[in-house]
XYZ file of C-alpha atoms in Angstrom:
166
model
C 0.692 -16.655 2.956
C -0.410 -15.481 -0.477
C -3.995 -14.698 -1.432
C -5.093 -15.079 -5.035
C -8.619 -15.115 -6.395
C -10.181 -14.211 -9.711
C -13.666 -14.318 -11.153
C -15.550 -12.908 -14.106
C -18.823 -11.047 -13.587
C -21.075 -10.373 -16.596
C -21.596 -6.747 -15.543
C -19.723 -3.527 -16.280
C -16.951 -2.336 -13.958
C -19.123 0.674 -13.086
C -21.963 -1.595 -11.914
C -19.553 -3.805 -9.934
C -17.917 -0.763 -8.279
C -21.315 0.639 -7.303
C -22.268 -2.729 -5.808
C -19.021 -3.297 -3.886
C -19.363 0.176 -2.333
C -23.013 -0.284 -1.347
C -23.748 -0.610 2.379
C -26.676 -2.934 1.639
C -24.486 -5.348 -0.330
C -21.572 -5.219 2.151
C -24.006 -5.961 4.975
C -25.453 -8.887 2.973
C -21.992 -10.383 2.380
C -21.059 -9.890 6.042
C -24.170 -11.801 7.107
C -23.515 -14.584 4.565
C -20.031 -14.948 6.032
C -21.554 -15.408 9.490
C -20.585 -11.962 10.759
C -22.223 -8.655 11.510
C -21.521 -5.327 9.831
C -20.859 -2.886 12.681
C -19.819 0.212 10.704
C -19.547 1.271 7.075
C -18.362 4.598 5.714
C -17.557 5.835 2.232
C -15.573 9.060 1.873
C -15.795 10.726 -1.506
C -17.922 10.169 -4.582
C -18.016 6.570 -5.832
C -17.603 7.826 -9.414
C -14.104 9.127 -8.554
C -11.317 8.076 -6.202
C -12.742 7.350 -2.730
C -12.117 5.404 0.446
C -14.305 2.927 2.272
C -13.983 1.608 5.806
C -15.829 -1.563 6.735
C -15.975 -2.900 10.276
C -17.330 -6.340 11.055
C -17.738 -8.578 14.081
C -16.889 -12.165 13.142
C -17.458 -15.144 15.465
C -14.414 -17.368 15.839
C -16.268 -20.669 16.274
C -15.262 -21.888 12.785
C -11.615 -20.824 13.034
C -8.741 -23.096 14.037
C -7.956 -23.402 17.757
C -4.645 -21.604 17.258
C -6.473 -18.467 16.100
C -9.170 -18.710 18.786
C -6.487 -18.736 21.502
C -5.524 -15.203 20.512
C -8.937 -13.902 19.497
C -11.521 -15.185 21.944
C -15.147 -15.589 20.811
C -15.399 -12.698 18.343
C -13.025 -10.884 16.038
C -13.364 -7.206 15.264
C -12.198 -6.889 11.652
C -11.540 -3.523 10.007
C -11.145 -3.350 6.241
C -9.849 -0.132 4.696
C -10.181 0.296 0.955
C -8.582 3.016 -1.166
C -10.313 3.038 -4.568
C -8.693 4.608 -7.601
C -10.697 6.778 -9.937
C -12.007 4.765 -12.902
C -9.592 4.487 -15.785
C -10.640 5.186 -19.391
C -12.527 1.884 -19.727
C -14.012 1.960 -16.198
C -11.521 -0.355 -14.489
C -10.472 0.282 -10.904
C -7.696 -0.621 -8.493
C -8.523 -1.000 -4.811
C -5.778 -1.138 -2.192
C -7.099 -3.140 0.751
C -5.739 -3.351 4.285
C -7.413 -5.622 6.824
C -6.602 -5.565 10.515
C -7.984 -7.811 13.200
C -8.248 -6.393 16.730
C -6.869 -8.798 19.297
C -5.370 -11.135 16.704
C -1.887 -10.872 15.262
C -2.999 -11.037 11.614
C -2.743 -8.384 8.924
C -3.797 -8.507 5.307
C -2.574 -6.319 2.470
C -4.229 -6.914 -0.878
C -4.958 -5.311 -4.211
C -8.275 -5.889 -5.903
C -8.599 -5.005 -9.562
C -11.781 -4.514 -11.510
C -10.665 -5.161 -15.073
C -13.250 -3.825 -17.502
C -14.029 -5.967 -20.535
C -16.932 -4.076 -22.088
C -20.074 -5.408 -20.439
C -18.186 -7.748 -18.112
C -15.575 -7.352 -15.386
C -12.784 -9.561 -14.155
C -12.379 -9.208 -10.393
C -8.848 -10.125 -9.347
C -7.447 -10.119 -5.824
C -3.830 -10.648 -4.873
C -2.368 -10.128 -1.461
C -0.647 -11.497 1.551
C -1.603 -12.537 5.057
C 1.045 -11.934 7.702
C 1.400 -12.323 11.445
C 4.027 -10.678 13.614
C 4.157 -13.311 16.359
C 7.652 -14.817 16.573
C 7.772 -18.532 15.769
C 3.965 -18.858 15.497
C 3.335 -16.100 12.949
C 3.632 -18.367 9.929
C 1.228 -20.906 11.427
C -1.293 -18.209 12.334
C -1.134 -16.668 8.845
C -1.460 -20.126 7.265
C -4.516 -20.858 9.414
C -6.159 -17.513 8.562
C -5.463 -17.548 4.806
C -8.093 -20.121 3.738
C -10.818 -18.242 5.609
C -9.814 -14.920 4.066
C -9.657 -16.495 0.616
C -13.173 -17.887 1.113
C -14.407 -14.429 2.143
C -13.017 -12.896 -1.048
C -14.644 -15.602 -3.163
C -17.917 -15.164 -1.268
C -18.015 -11.494 -2.277
C -17.734 -12.395 -5.977
C -20.283 -15.223 -5.744
C -22.757 -13.015 -3.920
C -22.181 -10.176 -6.414
C -23.199 -12.452 -9.277
C -26.364 -13.618 -7.503
C -27.247 -10.111 -6.291
C -26.875 -8.507 -9.723
C -28.700 -11.362 -11.464
C -31.695 -10.816 -9.159
C -31.680 -7.079 -9.915
C -31.522 -7.504 -13.704
């Protein structure tokens, strides 16, 4: 299943990158999504190319029964992000891989921070897959709306967070 989301934030790409790589903000978004941030690491300086690893515990009570059968009561979700160095105008590309322990779902996505002066377009494209024969398509289709909502939640919360700080 394909993931596609896009939003415009009235803040520079540098400010958005700093926010998206902030433990405090990632923990806030995790809580808003109903989960718990269990680990967060950033390797390398945020002003250059770096990697981030985000681990969350997500309750499965709002997921479809098909997903809960494989996952139980809680999902352990690991998100690995490989951030490019900023380009000349401050834009970034982030390669994202999400794995879910105990559930046959994988996500590969690319998030782009497209710099437009004092604003940034945040674009995400990707795909949700599942390796279970015969049921994989159904599992991926069930997971995709929840993952899409999580990506949109990050952008919505970024806007509110930065507005409060301005």
